[in-house]
Coordinates of C-alpha atoms in Angstrom, one line a residue:
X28 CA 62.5 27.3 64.0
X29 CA 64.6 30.6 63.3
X30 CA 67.6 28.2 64.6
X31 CA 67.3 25.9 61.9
X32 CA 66.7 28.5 59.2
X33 CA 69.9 29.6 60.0
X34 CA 71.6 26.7 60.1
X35 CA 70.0 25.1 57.0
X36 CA 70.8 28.7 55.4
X37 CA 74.4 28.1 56.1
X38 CA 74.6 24.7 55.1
X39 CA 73.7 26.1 51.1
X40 CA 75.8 29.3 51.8
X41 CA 78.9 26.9 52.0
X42 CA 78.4 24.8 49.5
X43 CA 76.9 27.3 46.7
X44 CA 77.7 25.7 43.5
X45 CA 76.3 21.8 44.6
X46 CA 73.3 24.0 45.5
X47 CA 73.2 25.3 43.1
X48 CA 73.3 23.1 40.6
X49 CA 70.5 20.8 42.4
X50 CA 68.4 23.9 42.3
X51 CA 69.0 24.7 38.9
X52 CA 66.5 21.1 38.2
X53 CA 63.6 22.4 40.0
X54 CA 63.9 25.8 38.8
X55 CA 64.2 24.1 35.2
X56 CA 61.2 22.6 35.7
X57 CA 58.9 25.0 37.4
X58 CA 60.2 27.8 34.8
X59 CA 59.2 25.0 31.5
X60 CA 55.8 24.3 33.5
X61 CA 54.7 28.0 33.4
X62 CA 56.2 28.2 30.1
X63 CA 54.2 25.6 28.5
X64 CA 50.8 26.3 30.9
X65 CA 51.2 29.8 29.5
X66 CA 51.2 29.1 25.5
X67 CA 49.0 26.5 26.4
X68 CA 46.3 29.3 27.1
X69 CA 47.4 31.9 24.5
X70 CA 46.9 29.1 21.6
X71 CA 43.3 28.2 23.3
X72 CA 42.6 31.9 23.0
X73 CA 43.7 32.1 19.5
X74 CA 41.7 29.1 18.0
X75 CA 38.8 29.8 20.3
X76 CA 38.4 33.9 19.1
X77 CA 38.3 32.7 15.8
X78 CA 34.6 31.8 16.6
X79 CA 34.5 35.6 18.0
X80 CA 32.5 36.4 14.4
X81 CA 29.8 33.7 15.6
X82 CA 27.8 33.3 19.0
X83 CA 29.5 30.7 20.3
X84 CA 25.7 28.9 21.0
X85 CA 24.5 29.2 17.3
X86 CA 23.8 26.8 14.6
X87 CA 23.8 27.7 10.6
X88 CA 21.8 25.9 8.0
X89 CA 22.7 26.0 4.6
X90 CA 20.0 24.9 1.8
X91 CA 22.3 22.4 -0.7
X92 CA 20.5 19.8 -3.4
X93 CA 18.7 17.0 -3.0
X94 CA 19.9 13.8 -4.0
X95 CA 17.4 11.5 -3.1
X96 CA 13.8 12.0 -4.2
X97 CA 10.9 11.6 -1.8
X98 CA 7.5 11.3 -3.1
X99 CA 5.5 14.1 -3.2
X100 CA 8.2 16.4 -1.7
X101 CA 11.4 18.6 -3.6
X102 CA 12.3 16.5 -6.8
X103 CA 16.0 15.2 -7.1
X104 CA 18.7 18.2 -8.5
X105 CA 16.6 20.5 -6.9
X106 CA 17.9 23.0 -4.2
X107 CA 16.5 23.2 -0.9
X108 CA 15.5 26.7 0.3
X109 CA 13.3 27.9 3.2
X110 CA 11.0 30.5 4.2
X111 CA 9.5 32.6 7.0
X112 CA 6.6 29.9 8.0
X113 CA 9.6 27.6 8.6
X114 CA 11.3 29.7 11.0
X115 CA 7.9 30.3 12.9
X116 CA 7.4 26.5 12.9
X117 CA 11.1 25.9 14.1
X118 CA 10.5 28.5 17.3
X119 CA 7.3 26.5 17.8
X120 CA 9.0 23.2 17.7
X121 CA 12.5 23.7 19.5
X122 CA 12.5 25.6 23.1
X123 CA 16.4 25.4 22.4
X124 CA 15.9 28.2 20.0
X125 CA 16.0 31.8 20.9
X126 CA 17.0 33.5 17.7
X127 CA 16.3 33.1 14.2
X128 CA 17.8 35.4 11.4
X129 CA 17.3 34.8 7.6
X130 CA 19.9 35.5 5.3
X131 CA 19.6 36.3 1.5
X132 CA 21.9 37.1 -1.1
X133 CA 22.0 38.9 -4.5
X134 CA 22.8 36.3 -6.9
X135 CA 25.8 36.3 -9.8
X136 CA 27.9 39.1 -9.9
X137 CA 27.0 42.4 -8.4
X138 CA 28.6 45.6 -9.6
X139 CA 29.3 48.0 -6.8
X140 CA 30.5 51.4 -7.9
X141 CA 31.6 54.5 -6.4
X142 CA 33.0 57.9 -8.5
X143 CA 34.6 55.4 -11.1
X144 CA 35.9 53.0 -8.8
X145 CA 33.9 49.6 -8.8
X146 CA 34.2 45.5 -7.9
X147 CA 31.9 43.0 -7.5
X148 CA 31.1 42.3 -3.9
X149 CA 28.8 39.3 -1.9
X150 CA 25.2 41.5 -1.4
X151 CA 23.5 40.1 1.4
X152 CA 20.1 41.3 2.8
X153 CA 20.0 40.3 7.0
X154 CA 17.2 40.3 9.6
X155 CA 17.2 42.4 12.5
X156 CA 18.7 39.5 14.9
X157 CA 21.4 38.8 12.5
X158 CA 23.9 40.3 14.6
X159 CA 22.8 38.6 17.4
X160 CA 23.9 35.3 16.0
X161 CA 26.8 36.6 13.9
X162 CA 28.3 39.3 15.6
X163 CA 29.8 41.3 13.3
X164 CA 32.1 44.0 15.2
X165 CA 31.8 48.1 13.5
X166 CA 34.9 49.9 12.9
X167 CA 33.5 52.9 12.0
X168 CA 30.1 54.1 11.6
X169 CA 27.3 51.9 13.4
X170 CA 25.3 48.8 12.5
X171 CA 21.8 48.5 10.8
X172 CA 19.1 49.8 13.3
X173 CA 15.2 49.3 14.0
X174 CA 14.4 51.7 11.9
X175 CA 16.2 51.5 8.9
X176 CA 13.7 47.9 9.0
X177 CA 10.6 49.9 9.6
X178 CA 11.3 52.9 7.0
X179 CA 13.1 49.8 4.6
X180 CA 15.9 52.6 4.1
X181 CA 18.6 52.2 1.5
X182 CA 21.6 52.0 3.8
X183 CA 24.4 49.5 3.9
X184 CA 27.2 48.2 6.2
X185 CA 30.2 47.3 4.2
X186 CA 33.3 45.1 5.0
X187 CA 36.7 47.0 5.3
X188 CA 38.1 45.4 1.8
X189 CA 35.4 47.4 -0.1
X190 CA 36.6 50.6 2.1
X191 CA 40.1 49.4 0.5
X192 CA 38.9 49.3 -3.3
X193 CA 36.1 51.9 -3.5
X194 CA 37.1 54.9 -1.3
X195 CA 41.0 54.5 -0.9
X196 CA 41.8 57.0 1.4
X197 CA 38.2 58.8 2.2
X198 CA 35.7 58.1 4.8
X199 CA 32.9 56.2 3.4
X200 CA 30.2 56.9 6.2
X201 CA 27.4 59.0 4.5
X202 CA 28.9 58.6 0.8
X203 CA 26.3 56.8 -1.7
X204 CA 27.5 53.5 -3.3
X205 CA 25.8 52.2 -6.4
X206 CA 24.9 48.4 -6.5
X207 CA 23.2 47.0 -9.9
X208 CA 22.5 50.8 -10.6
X209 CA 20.8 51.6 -7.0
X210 CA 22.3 53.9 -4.7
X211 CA 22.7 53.3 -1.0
X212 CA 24.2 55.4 1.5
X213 CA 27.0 53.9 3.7
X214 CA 25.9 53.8 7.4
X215 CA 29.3 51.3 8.9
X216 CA 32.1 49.7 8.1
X217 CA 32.6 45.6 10.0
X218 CA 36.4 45.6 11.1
X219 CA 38.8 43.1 10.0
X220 CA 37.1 39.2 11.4
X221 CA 39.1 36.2 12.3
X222 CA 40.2 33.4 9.6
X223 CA 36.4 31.7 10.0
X224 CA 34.7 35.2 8.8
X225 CA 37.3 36.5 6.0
X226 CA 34.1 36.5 3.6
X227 CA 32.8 39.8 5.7
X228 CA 36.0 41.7 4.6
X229 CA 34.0 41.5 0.7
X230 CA 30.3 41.9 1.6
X231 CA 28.1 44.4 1.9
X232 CA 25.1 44.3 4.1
X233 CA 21.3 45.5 3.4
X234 CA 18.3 45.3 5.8
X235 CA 16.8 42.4 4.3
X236 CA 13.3 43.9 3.5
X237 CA 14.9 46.4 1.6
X238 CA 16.7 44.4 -0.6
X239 CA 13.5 42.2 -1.3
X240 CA 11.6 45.3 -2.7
X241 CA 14.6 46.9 -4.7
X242 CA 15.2 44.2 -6.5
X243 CA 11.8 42.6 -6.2
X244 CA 13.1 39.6 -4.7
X245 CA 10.4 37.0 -3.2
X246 CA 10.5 35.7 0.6
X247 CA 12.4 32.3 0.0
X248 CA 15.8 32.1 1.3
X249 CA 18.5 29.5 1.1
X250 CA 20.2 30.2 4.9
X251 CA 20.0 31.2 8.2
X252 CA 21.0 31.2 11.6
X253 CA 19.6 30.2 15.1
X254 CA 20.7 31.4 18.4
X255 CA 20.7 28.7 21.0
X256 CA 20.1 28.2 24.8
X257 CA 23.6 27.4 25.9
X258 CA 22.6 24.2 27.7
X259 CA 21.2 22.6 24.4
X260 CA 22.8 19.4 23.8
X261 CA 24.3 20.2 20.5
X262 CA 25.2 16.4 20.1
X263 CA 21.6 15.5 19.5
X264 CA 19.7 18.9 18.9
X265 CA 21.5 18.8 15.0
X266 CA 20.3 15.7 13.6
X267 CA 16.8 16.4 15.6
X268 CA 16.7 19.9 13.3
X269 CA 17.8 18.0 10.2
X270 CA 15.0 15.1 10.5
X271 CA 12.6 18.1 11.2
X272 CA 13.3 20.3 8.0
X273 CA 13.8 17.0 6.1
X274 CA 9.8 16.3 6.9
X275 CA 8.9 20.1 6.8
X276 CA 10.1 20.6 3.2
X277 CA 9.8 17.0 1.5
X278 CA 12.9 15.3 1.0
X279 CA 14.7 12.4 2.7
X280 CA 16.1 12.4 6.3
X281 CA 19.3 10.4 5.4
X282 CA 20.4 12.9 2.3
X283 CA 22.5 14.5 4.5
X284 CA 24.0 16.3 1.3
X285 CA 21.0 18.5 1.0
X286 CA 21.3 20.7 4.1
X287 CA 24.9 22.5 5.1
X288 CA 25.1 22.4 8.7
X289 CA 27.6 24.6 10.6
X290 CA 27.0 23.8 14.0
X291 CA 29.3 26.3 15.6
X292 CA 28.4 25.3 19.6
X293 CA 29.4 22.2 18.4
X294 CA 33.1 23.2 17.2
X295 CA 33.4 25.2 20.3
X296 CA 32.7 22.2 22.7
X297 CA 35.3 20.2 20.5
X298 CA 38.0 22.9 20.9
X299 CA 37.1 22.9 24.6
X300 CA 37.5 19.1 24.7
X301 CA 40.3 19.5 23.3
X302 CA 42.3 21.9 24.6
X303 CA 41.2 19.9 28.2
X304 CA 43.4 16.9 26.8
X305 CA 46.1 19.5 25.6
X306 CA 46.5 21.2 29.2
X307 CA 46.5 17.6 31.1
X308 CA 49.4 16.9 28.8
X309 CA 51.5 19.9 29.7
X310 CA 50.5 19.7 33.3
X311 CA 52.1 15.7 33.1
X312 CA 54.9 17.3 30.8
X313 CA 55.9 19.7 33.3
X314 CA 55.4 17.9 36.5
X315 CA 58.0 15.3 34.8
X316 CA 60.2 18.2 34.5
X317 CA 59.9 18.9 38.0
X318 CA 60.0 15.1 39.1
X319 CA 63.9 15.3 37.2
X320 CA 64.5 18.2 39.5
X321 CA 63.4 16.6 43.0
X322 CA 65.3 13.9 42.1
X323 CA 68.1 15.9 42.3
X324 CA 67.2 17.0 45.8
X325 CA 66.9 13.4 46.6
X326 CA 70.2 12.3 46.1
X327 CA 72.0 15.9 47.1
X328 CA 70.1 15.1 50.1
X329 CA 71.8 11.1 50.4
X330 CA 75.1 13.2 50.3
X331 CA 74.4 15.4 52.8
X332 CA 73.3 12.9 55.2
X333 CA 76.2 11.3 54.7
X334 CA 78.7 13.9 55.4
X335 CA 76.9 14.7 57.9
X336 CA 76.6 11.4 59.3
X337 CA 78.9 12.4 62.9
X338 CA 77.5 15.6 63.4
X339 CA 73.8 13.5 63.1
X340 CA 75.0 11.1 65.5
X341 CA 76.4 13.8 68.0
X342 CA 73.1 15.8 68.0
X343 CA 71.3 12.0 68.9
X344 CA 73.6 11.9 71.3
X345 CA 73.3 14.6 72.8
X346 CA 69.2 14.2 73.3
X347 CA 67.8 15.0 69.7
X348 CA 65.0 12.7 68.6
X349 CA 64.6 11.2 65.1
X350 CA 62.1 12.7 64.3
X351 CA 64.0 16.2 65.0
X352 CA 66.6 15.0 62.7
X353 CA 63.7 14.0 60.0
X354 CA 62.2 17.2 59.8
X355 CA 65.6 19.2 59.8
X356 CA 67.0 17.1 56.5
X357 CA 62.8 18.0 55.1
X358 CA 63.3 20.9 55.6
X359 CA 66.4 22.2 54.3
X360 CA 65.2 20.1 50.9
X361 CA 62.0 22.3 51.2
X362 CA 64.1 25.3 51.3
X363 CA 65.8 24.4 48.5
X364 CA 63.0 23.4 46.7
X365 CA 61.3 26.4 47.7
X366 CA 64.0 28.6 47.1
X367 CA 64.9 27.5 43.1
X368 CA 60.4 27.0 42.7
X369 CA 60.1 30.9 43.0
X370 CA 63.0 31.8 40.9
X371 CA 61.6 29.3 38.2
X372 CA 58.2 30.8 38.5
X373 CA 59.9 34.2 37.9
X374 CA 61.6 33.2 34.9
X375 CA 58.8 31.7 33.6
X376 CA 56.8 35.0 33.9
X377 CA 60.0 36.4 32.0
X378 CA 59.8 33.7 29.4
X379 CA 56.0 34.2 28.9
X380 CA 57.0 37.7 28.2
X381 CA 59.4 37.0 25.4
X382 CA 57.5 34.8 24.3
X383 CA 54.2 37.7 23.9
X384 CA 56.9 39.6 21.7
X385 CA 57.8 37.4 19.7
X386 CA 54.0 36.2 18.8
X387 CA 53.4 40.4 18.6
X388 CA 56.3 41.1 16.2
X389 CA 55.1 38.3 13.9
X390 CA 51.5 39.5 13.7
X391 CA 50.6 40.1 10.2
X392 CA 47.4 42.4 10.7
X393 CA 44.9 39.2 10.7
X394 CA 44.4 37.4 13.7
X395 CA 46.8 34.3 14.9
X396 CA 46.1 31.2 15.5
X397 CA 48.6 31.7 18.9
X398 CA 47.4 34.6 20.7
X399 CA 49.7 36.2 23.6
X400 CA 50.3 33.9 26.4
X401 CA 48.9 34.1 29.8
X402 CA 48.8 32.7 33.2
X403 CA 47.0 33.3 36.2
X404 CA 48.2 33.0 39.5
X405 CA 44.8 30.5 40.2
X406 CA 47.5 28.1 38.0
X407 CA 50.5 28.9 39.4
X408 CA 49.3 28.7 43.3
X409 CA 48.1 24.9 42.9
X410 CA 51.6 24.5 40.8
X411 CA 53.6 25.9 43.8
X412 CA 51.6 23.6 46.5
X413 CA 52.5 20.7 44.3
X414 CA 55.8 22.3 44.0
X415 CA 55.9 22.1 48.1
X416 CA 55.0 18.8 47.9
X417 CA 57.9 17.4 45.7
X418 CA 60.1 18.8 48.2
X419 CA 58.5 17.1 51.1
X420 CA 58.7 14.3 49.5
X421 CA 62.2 14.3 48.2
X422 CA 63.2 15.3 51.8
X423 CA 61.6 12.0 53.4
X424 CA 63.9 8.8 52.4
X425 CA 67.0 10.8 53.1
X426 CA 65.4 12.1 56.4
X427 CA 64.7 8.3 57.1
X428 CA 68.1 7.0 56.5
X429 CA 69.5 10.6 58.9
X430 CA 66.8 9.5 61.7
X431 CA 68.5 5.7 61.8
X432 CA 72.2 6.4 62.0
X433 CA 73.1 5.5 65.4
X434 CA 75.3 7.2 67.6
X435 CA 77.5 4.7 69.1
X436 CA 78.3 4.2 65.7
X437 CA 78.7 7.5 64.7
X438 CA 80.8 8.0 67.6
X439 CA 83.0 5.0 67.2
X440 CA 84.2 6.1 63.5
X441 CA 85.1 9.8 65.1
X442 CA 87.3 8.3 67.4

């Protein structure tokens, strides 16, 4: 075996450029198959981490109005809003459902002020799961505890554009902000969210009990959120909770206008779906890539059989079986193949880097859609097997037409 390394090592060592050249195909096409593998995953990552504000299992339900009457339920033109016996009955009636949080908002404009700065900002008053089911990340500060429930303080989280337009360049944690003429002290600040959760960067967040007795709200809310069991099957467990609240509060099934549905495990199994179809198109992309280059090996591999056509006969000659002379013309094209495969999987790692720099230079401070590019090696190992297996393969109709060259004939032409 070390005798025919060296010999098929020699054979490439004289002729460098044709090589070359056929090498340059496969390299091409391994380098343009990590290439496209790796964005592939970076823009999965992107779209997929803008449903990092969200529990990827969880299911929001929006109160909207009702269009078609039902008798003896919620009149026509009249908005749909819940409360906390529905959420008990919901529990009760889906196992799918592990968390519910309510969410309630301070209606028309709210004046937020702080030592003569002021804006109007979204108020919203959350339950202690909230952040279960919406996971909104603190950059400074901390999040609403337990008891800050119990003890209904007055504290608030706030997103990072009120930071911007109230307190400019001081630290908000501890300072007292004044919404609708009520002071609450600021406990956290939520750090920048994806595209999907831009409406965090303007609100301002209040245990929800202590936004019902400061500004004597009543119990009735128009949204919240469930957390579900990841194997629920979202296809069907959506219209089941539709038809459910439709008969709990009184209005028809099929006015699907009066509930707002965001079904976010939903969206995430349609991104995965999706992204399954995207990466079985670059795989097919690339492995044409690398199908150009093994033809190449193919028919460099027709010409060296043919030069070598007397020397072949000689060797038969001389007591070397075809099948000898098979798996020496294999394997010099899985040398070669072998050979220009790493160097393509090395400038594909480069290529993946310049890539990454070029994505990081054009961040703009809010998360991309095409995050930085990755690949791991579980990829590329199956990509170099079938990488193997292309030369193989390219190797075997030349090594066919070397194993039936005859030697008399051979012989013949030499003399």
């Amino acid at each position: 075996m070390r005798e025919v390394l060296k010999e098929i090592l020699a054979s490439i060592k004289v002729h460098k450029v044709r090589s070359m050249l056929t090498g340059f195909g496969v390299a091409w096409g391994m380098f343009i198959l990590i290439v496209l593998l790796g964005a592939g995953n970076g823009f999965r990552s992107g779209m997929l981490s803008m449903f990092s504000g969200y529990a990827s299992n969880s299911i929001w339900i929006t109160g909207q109005w009702v269009s078609h009457a039902k008798i003896g339920g919620v009149q026509s033109g009249s908005r749909v809003h819940f409360d906390k016996s529905l959420e008990g009955k919901l529990k009760k009636r889906f196992r799918e459902v592990q968390y519910i949080s309510s969410e309630i908002s301070l209606e028309n404009a709210n004046p937020v002020r702080f030592e003569g700065l002021s804006g109007n900002f979204d108020v919203k008053g959350i339950d202690q799961n909230y952040n279960t089911i919406k996971l909104l990340e603190i950059e400074e500060g901390r999040f609403l505890n337990d008891f800050d429930y119990q003890q209904k303080r007055r504290v608030v989280v706030i997103g990072d554009r009120i930071k911007e337009t109230l307190f400019k360049n001081q630290n908000p944690i501890g300072k007292q902000i004044s919404i609708n003429g009520v002071f609450f002290q600021v406990v956290g600040i939520i750090k920048t969210g994806t595209i999907f959760s831009m409406m965090e960067r303007n609100s301002i967040y209040i245990p929800i009990v202590t936004l019902q007795n400061t500004f004597n709200l009543n119990n009735d809310f128009y949204t919240f959120g469930a957390l579900l069991h990841h194997k629920t099957k979202v296809e069907t467990f959506e219209n089941e909770l539709r038809n459910f609240i439709a008969q709990e509060i009184g209005f028809d099934k099929n006015d699907r206008g009066a509930l707002y549905v965001n079904n976010v495990q939903l969206q995430v199994s349609a991104f995965n779906s999706l992204f399954k179809g995207i990466d079985i198109f670059l795989w097919v992309l690339g492995i044409c890539f690398l199908l150009t280059g093994m033809i190449s090996i193919t028919n460099i591999m027709l010409v060296v059989v043919k030069e070598r056509t007397t020397e072949i006969g000689i060797r038969k000659a001389l007591g070397a079986t075809p099948e000898s002379i098979k798996f020496l013309i294999i394997y010099e094209a899985l040398i070669i193949t072998m050979l220009f495969g790493l160097i393509g999987i090395f400038l594909g790692y480069i290529g993946i880097g310049i890539y990454n720099w070029i994505v990081s230079a054009l961040q703009t401070g809010q998360q991309e859609i095409f995050a930085s590019a990755s690949l791991g090696w579980h990829i590329v190992f199956p990509a170099f097997i079938l990488l193997i297996l292309s030369g193989v393969f390219a190797g075997l109709f030349p090594a066919q037409k070397a194993a039936e060259i005859m030697p008399v004939e051979t012989l013949n032409k030499a003399v």
